[in-house]
Coordinates of C-alpha atoms in Angstrom, one line a residue:
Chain E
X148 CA 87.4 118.2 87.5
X149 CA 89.5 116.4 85.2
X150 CA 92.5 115.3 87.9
X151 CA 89.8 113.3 89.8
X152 CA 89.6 110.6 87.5
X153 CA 93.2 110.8 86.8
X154 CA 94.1 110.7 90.4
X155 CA 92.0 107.0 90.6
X156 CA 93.3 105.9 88.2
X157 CA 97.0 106.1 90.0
X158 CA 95.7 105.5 93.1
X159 CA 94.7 101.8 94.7
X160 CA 91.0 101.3 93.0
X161 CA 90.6 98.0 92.2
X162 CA 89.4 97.5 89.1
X163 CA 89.1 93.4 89.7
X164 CA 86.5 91.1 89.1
X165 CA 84.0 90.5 91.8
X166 CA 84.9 90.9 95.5
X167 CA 88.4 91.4 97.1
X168 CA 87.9 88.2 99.1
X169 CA 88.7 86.1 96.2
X170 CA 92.2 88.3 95.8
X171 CA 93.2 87.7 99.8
X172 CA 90.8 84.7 101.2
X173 CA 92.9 81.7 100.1
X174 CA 93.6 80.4 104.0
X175 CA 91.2 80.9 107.2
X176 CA 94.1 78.8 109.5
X177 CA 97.8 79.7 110.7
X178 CA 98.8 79.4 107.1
X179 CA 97.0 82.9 106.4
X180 CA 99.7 85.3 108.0
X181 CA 102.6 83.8 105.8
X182 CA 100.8 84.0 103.0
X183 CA 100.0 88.0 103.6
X184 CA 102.5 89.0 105.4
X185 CA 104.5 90.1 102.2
X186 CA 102.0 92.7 102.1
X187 CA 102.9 94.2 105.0
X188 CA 106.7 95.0 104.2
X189 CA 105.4 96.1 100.6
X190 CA 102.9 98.7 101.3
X191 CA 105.3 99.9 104.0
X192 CA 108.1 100.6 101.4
X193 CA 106.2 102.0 98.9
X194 CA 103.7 104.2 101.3
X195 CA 107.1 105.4 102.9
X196 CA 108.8 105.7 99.2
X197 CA 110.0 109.5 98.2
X198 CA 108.3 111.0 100.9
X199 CA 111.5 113.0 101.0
X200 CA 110.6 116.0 98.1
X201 CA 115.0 116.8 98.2
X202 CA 118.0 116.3 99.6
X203 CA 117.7 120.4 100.7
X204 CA 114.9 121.9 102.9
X205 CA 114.6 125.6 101.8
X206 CA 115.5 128.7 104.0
X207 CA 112.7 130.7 102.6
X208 CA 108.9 129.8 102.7
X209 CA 107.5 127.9 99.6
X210 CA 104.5 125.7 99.2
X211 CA 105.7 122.5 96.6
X212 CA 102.8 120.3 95.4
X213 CA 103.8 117.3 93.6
X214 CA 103.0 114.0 92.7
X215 CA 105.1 110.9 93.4
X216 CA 105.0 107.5 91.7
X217 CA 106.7 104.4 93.4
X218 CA 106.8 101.3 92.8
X219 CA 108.9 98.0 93.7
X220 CA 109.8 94.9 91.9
X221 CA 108.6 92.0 93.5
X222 CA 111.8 89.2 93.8
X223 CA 113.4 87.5 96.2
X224 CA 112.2 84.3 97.9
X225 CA 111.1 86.5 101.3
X226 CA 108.6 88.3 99.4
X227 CA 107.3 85.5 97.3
X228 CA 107.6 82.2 99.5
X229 CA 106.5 81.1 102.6
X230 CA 106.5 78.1 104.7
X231 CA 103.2 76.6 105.0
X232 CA 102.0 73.8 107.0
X233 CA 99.3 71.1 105.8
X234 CA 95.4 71.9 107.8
X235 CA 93.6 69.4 110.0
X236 CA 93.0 66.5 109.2
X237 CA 95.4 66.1 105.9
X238 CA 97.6 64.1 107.0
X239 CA 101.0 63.3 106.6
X240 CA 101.5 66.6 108.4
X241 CA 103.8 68.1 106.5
X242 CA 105.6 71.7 106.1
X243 CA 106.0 73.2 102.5
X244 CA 107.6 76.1 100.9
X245 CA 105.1 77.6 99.0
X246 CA 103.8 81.1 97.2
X247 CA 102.6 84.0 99.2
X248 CA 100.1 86.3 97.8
X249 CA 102.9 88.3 95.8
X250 CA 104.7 84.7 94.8
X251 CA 104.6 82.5 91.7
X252 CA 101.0 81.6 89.7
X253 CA 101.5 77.8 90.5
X254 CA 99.8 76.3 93.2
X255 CA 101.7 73.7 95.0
X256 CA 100.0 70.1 95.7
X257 CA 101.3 67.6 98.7
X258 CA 100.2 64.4 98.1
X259 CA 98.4 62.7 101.6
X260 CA 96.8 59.5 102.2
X261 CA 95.0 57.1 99.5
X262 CA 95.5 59.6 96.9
X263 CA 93.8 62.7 98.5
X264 CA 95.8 65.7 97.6
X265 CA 96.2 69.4 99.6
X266 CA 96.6 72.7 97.6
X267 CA 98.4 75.2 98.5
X268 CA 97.3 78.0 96.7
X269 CA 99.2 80.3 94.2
X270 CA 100.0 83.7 94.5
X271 CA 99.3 86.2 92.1
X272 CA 102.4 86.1 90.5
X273 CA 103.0 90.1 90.7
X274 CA 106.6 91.2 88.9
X275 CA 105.9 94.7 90.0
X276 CA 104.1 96.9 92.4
X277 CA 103.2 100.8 91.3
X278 CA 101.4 103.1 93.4
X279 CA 101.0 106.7 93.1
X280 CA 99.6 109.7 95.4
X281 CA 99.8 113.6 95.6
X282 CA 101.9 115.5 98.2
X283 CA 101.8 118.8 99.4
X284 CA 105.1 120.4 101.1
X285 CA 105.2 123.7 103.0
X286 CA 109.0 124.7 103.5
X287 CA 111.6 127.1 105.1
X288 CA 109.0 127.1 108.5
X289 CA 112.6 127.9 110.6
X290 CA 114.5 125.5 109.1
X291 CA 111.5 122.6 108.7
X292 CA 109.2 121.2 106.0
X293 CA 106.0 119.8 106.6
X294 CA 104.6 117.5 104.6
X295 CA 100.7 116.0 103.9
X296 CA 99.5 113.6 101.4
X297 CA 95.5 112.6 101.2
X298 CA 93.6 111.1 99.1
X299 CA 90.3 109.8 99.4
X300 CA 87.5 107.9 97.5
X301 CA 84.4 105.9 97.5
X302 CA 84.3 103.0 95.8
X303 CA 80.6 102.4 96.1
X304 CA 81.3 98.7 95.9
X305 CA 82.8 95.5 97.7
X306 CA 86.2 97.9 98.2
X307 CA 84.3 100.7 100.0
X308 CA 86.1 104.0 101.0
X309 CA 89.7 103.9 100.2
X310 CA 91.4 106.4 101.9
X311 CA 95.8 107.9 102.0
X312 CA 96.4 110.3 104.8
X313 CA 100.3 110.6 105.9
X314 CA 101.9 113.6 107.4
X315 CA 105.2 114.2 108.6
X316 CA 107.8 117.1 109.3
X317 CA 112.1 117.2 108.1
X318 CA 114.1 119.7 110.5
X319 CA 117.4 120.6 109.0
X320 CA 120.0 120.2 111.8
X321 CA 122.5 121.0 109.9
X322 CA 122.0 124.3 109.9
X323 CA 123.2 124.5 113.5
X324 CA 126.7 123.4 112.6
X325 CA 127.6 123.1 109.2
X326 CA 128.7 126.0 107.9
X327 CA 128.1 125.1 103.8
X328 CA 124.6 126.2 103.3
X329 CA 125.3 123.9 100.3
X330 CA 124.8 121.2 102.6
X331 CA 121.9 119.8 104.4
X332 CA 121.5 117.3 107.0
X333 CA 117.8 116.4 108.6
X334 CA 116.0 114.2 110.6
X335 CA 112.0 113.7 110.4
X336 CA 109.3 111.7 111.5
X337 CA 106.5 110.7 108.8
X338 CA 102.9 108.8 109.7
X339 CA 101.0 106.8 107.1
X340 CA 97.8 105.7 107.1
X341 CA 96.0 103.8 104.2
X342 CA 92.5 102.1 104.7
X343 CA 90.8 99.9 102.0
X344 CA 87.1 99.2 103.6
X345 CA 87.2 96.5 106.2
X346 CA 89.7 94.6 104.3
X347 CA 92.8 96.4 104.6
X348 CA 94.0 98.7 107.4
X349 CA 97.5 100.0 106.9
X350 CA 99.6 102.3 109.3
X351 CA 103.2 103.2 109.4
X352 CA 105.7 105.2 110.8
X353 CA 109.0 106.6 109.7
X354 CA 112.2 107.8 111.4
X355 CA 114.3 109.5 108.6
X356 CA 117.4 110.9 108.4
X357 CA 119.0 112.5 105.6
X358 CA 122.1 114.3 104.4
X359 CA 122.8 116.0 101.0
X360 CA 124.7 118.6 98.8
X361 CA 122.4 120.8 96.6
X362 CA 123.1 123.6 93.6
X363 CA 120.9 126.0 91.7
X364 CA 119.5 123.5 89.5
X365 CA 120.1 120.1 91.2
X366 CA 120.7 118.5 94.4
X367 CA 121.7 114.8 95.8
X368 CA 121.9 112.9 99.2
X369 CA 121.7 109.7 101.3
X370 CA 119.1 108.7 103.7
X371 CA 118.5 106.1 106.6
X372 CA 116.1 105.2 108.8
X373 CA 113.5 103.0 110.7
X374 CA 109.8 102.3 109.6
X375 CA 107.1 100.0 111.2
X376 CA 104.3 99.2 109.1
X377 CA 101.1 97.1 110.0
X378 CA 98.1 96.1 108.4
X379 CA 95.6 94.1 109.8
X380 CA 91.8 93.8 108.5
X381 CA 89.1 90.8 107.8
X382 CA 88.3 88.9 104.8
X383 CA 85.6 85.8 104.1
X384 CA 88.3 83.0 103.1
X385 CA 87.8 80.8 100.1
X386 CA 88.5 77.7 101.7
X387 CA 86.1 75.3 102.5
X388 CA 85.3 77.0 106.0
X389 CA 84.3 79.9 104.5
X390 CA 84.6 82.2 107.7
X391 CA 85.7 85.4 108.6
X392 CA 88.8 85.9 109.1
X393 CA 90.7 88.3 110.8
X394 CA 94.5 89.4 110.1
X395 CA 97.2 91.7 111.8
X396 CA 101.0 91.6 110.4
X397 CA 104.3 93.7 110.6
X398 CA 106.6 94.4 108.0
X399 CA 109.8 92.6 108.2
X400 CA 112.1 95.3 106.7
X401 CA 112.4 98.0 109.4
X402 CA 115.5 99.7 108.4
X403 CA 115.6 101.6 105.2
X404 CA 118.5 103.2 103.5
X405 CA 118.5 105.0 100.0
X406 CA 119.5 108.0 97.3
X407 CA 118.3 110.4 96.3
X408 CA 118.7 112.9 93.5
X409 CA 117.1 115.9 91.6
X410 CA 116.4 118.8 89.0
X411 CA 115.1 121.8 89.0
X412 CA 113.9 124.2 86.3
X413 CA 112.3 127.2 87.5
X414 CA 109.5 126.3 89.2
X415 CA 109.8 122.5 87.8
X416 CA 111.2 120.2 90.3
X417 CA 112.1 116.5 89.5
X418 CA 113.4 113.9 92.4
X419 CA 114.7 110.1 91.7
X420 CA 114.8 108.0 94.8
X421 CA 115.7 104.5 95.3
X422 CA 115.3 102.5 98.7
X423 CA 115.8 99.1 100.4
X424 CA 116.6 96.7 102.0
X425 CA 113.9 94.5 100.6
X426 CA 112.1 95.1 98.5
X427 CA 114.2 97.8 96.2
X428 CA 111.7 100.3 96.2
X429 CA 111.7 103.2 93.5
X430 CA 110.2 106.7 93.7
X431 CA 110.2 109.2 91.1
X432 CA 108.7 113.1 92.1
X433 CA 107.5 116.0 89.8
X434 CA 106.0 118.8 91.0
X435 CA 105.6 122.3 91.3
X436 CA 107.2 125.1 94.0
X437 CA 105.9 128.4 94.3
Chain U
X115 CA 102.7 123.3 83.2
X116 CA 99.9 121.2 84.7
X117 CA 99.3 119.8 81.3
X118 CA 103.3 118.6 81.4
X119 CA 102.6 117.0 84.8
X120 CA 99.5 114.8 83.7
X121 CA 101.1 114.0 80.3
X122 CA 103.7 112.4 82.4
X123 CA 101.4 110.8 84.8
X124 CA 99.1 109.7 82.5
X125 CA 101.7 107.9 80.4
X126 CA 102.4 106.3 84.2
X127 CA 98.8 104.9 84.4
X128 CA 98.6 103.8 80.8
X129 CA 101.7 101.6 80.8
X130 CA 99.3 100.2 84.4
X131 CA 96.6 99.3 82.0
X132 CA 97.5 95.3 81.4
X133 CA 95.8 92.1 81.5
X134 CA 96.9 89.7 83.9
X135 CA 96.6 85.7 84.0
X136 CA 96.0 85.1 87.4
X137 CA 96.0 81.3 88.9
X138 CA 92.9 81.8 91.8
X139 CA 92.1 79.0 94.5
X140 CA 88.7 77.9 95.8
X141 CA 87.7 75.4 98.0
X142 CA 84.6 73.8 99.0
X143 CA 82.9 71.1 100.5
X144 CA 80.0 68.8 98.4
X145 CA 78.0 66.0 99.9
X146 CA 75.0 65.0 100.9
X147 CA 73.0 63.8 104.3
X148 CA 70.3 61.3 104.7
X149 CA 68.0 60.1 107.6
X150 CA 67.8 56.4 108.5
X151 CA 65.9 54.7 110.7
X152 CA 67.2 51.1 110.1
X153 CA 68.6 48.1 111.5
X154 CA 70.2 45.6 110.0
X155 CA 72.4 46.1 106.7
X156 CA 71.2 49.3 105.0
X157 CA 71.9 50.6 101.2
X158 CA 71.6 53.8 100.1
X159 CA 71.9 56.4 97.8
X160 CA 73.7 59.5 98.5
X161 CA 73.1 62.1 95.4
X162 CA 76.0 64.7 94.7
X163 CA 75.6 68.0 94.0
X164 CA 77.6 70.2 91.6
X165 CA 75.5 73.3 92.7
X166 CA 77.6 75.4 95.5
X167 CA 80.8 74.8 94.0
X168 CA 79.4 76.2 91.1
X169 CA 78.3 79.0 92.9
X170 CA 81.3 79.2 94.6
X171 CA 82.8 79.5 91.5
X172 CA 81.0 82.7 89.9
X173 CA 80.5 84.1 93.6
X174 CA 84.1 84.6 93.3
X175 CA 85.7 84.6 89.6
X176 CA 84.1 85.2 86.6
X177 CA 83.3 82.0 84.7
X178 CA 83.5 83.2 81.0
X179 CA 86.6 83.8 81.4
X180 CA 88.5 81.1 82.9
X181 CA 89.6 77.6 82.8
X182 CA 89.6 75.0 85.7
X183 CA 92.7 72.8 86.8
X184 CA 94.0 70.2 89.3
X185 CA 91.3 69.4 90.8
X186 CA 91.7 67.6 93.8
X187 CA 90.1 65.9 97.5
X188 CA 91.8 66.9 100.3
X189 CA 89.4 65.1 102.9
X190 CA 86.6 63.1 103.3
X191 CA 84.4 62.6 106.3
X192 CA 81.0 61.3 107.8
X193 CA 78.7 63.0 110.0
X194 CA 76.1 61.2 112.5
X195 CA 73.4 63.6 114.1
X196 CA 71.4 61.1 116.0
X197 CA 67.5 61.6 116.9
X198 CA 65.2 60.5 119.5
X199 CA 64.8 57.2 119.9
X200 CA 67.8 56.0 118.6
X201 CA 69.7 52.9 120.0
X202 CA 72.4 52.6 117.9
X203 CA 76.0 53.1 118.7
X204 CA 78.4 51.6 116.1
X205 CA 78.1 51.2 112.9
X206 CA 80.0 47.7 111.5
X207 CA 81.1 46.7 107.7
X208 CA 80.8 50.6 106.7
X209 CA 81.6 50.6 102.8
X210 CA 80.9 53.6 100.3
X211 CA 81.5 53.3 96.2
X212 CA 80.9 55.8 93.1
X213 CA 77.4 55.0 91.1
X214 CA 78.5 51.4 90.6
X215 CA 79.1 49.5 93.8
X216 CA 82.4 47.5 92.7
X217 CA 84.1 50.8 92.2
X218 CA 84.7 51.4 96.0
X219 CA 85.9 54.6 97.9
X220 CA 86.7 53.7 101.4
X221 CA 85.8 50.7 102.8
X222 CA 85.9 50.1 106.8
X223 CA 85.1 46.9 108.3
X224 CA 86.0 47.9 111.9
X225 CA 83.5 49.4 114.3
X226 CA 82.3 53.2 114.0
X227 CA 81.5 53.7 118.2
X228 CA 79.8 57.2 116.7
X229 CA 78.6 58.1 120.5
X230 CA 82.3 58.6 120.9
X231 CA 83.2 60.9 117.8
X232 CA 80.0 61.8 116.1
X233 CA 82.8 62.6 112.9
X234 CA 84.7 59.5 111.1
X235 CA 86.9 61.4 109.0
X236 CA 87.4 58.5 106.3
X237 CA 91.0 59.6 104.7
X238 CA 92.6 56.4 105.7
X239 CA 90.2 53.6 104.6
X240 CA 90.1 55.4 100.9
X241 CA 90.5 53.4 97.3
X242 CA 92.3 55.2 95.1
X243 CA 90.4 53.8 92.0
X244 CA 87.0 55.3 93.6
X245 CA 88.6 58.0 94.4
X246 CA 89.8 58.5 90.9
X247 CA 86.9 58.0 89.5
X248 CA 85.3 60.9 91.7
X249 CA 87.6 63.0 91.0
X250 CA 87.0 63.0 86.9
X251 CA 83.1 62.9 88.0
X252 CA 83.3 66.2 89.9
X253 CA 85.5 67.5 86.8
X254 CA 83.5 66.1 84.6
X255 CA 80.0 68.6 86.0
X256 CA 82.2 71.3 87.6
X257 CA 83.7 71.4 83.5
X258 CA 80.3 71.1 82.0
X259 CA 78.4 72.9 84.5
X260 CA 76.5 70.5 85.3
X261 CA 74.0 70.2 88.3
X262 CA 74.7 66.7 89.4
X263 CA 78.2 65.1 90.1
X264 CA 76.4 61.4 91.0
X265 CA 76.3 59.4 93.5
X266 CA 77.0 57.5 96.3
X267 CA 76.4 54.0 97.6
X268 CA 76.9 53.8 101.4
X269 CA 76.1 50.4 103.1
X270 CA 76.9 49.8 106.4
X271 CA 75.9 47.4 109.4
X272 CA 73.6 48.0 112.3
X273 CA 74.3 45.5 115.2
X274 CA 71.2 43.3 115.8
X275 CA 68.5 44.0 117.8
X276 CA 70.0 47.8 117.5
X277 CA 68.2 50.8 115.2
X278 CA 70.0 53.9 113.9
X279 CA 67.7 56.9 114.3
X280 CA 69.3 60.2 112.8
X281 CA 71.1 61.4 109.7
X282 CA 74.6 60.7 108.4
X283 CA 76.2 63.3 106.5
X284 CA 79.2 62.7 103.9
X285 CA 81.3 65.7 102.9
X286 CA 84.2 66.1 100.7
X287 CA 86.6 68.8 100.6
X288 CA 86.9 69.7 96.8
X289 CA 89.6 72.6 95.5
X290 CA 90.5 73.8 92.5
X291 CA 92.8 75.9 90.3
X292 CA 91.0 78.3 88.1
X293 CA 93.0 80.2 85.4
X294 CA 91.9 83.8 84.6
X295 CA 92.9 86.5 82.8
X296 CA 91.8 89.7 84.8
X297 CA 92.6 93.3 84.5
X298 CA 94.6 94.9 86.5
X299 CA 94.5 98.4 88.1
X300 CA 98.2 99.2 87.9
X301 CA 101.2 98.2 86.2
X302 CA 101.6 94.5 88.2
X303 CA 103.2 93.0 85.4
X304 CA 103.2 92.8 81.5
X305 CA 100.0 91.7 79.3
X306 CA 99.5 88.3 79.0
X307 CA 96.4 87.7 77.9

């Protein structure tokens, strides 16, 4: 009864003030999607962040529950900048690099006619994003893993249910042709899907492949591969109109490569990943295998 | 075991724990609308309400904890909704100022044709000096919490022989930084506040 409130506490509750609106609802207009859209590539890299529990997929059954933080540092002007054009009727019309929701606290003013002034808003100025989830492997099916993570919660407030379902499957190929049983190469296919009431509705999918060399107590590899992430959902902006808006955006970082390496002592299993392109996305894994 | 695997987790959360200062936006329009039913030259009072930007305000952030900056007009515009009975359909000599009438904010001495574009979005024909002086005024309540930013003098000149029959409605578009310092629900960044 204890984990519960553990696990919330790890997991995306937000404890903010008052309703998430306020967090997301700076821009109704065209401006809205570059301002979000950071968000997009960020929850896809982090929901699709050490999904891989090791380099080595095991030849004999085991169950391996673990629990995986990951989190990214925020930097780089594609994450935190956007271009942003001035709304009807400001005028001069003019087109402004300026924070997305992840970029700098400073808002950024363009000075129009007579003294009348637009404001682009800031971002929230985020150095860091950490999220963490439980996951729940079932190895050495003939040569596959599958692998589940869930999480689910009521909020009870403006947030609403906030839900983390993924599954996926790892086949090790390599067990068709290479000869070192040291050595393991896979390919899998993972499915994420996150939901945050009617704000946020995240999916993604993942084509991984990895290769790696493992030992009693530790093992190492390299990985690749392809996800697409979207997230689309409705807010009541901020801005004057005060309308309801509705948004649907892709990550722009589809290709993913990364290392990975582990421990293990006796039934204590430890796994350090890292990830990018953009953003560098670290996960770090302990668990359990029985 | 377990207790080895929250000890480590829960050292992950705590280090989450952190007080942000966050820079929030809002947005909103004040103004006020009045029906005529004049001829001639016409004065009046527009009254300016400080009330749902307030709101606006705690709706969205809470007020006890933050501090308002930069704020700013991005627009302002007039509205004609015309009744029955009206045969009006320009408006001449159309000048608006803040509480005094020598500090003026736009000033437009061309024709309004308002049965063409019932909007006259006003952004060109501002003073800066009224303008100003708005701009501390809505501060000056929004700061304060006050109900009432002031008013507005609109005159304006109805053709002879002509009567205006409907409302006009002037709007601003007001925004605002507001500084915060908010808890966070993971580890988004150092304390800072």
């Amino acid at each position: 009864m204890k984990i519960k409130p553990f696990f919330l506490a790890c997991c995306v509750i937000p404890h903010l003030y008052g309703q998430i609106n306020s967090y997301i609802g700076s821009y109704s207009g065209t401006n809205k999607d570059g301002y979000l859209q950071p968000v997009a590539s960020l929850l896809t890299a982090n929901f699709n962040a050490g999904i891989i529990p090791s380099s080595e997929i095991d030849s004999t059954f085991h169950v391996y529950f673990r629990l995986i933080g990951t989190g990214s540092l925020i930097e780089g002007k594609q994450l935190t900048y956007f271009n942003a054009v001035t709304p009807d009727p400001f005028l001069p019309k003019s087109i402004v690099q300026v924070p997305t929701i992840l970029g700098p606290r400073h808002s950024s003013n363009t000075i129009g006619q007579h003294g009348l002034v637009y404001t682009f808003p800031a971002g929230l100025g985020l150095r860091q994003f950490i999220i963490a989830f439980p996951q729940i492997s079932l190895s050495g099916i003939a040569g596959t893993e599958l692998n589940a993570r869930f999480f689910a919660y009521d909020t009870k407030g403006d947030a609403g249910k906030i839900t983390l379902v993924s599954i996926g499957a790892r086949h090790d190929i390599g067990r068709y042709f290479i000869r070192n049983k040291n050595i393991a190469l896979s390919v899998g296919y993972f499915y994420n899907q996150a939901d945050v009431g009617d704000y946020l509705h995240h999916t993604s999918h993942l084509i991984i492949s990895s290769i790696g060399k493992h030992g009693k107590h530790w093992n190492y590899g390299f990985f690749g591969g392809y996800q697409k992430g979207t997230i689309h959902g409705t807010y009541v902006s901020t801005d004057a109109e005060a309308s309801t808006v509705s948004y649907n955006l892709t990550n722009k970082n589809p290709v993913i490569f990364g290392l990975t390496a582990g421990l293990r002592f006796g039934a204590l299993y430890m796994q350090l990943s890292a990830q990018g392109i953009s953003p560098i996305t670290l996960s770090y894994g302990l668990g359990i295998k029985f | 075991m377990q207790k080895i695997i929250l000890s480590a987790l829960c050292t992950m959360c705590l280090l989450s724990c952190n007080y942000v200062r966050f820079t929030r936006h809002l947005e909103g329009r004040i103004g006020d609308e009045i029906f005529f039913s004049s001829g001639g030259q016409v004065l009046q009072k527009y009254f300016l309400s400080a009330t749902d930007l307030v709101n606006r305000l705690s709706d969205n952030i809470n007020p006890s904890t933050s501090k308002i900056t930069n704020i700013q007009i991005s627009d302002i515009r007039m509205k004609v909704s015309l009744s029955p009975g009206n045969t009006a359909s320009i408006l001449k000599n159309i000048n608006c100022s803040v509480t005094s009438l020598k500090d003026t904010l736009y000033s437009y001495n061309s024709e309004w044709k308002f049965v063409e574009s019932s909007v006259f979005l006003v952004n060109a024909y501002i003073k800066n000096i009224g303008l100003d002086l708005l701009k501390s005024k809505i501060e000056e309540a929004i700061v304060n919490k006050l109900n009432t930013i002031g008013y507005l003098n609109l005159g304006f000149t109805v053709p002879s022989g002509e009567k205006i029959i409907g409302s006009i409605k002037i709007s601003l578009t007001v925004s605002m930084d507001v500084i915060t310092c908010e808890k966070v629900p993971f580890g988004l960044g150092p304390s800072e506040c």
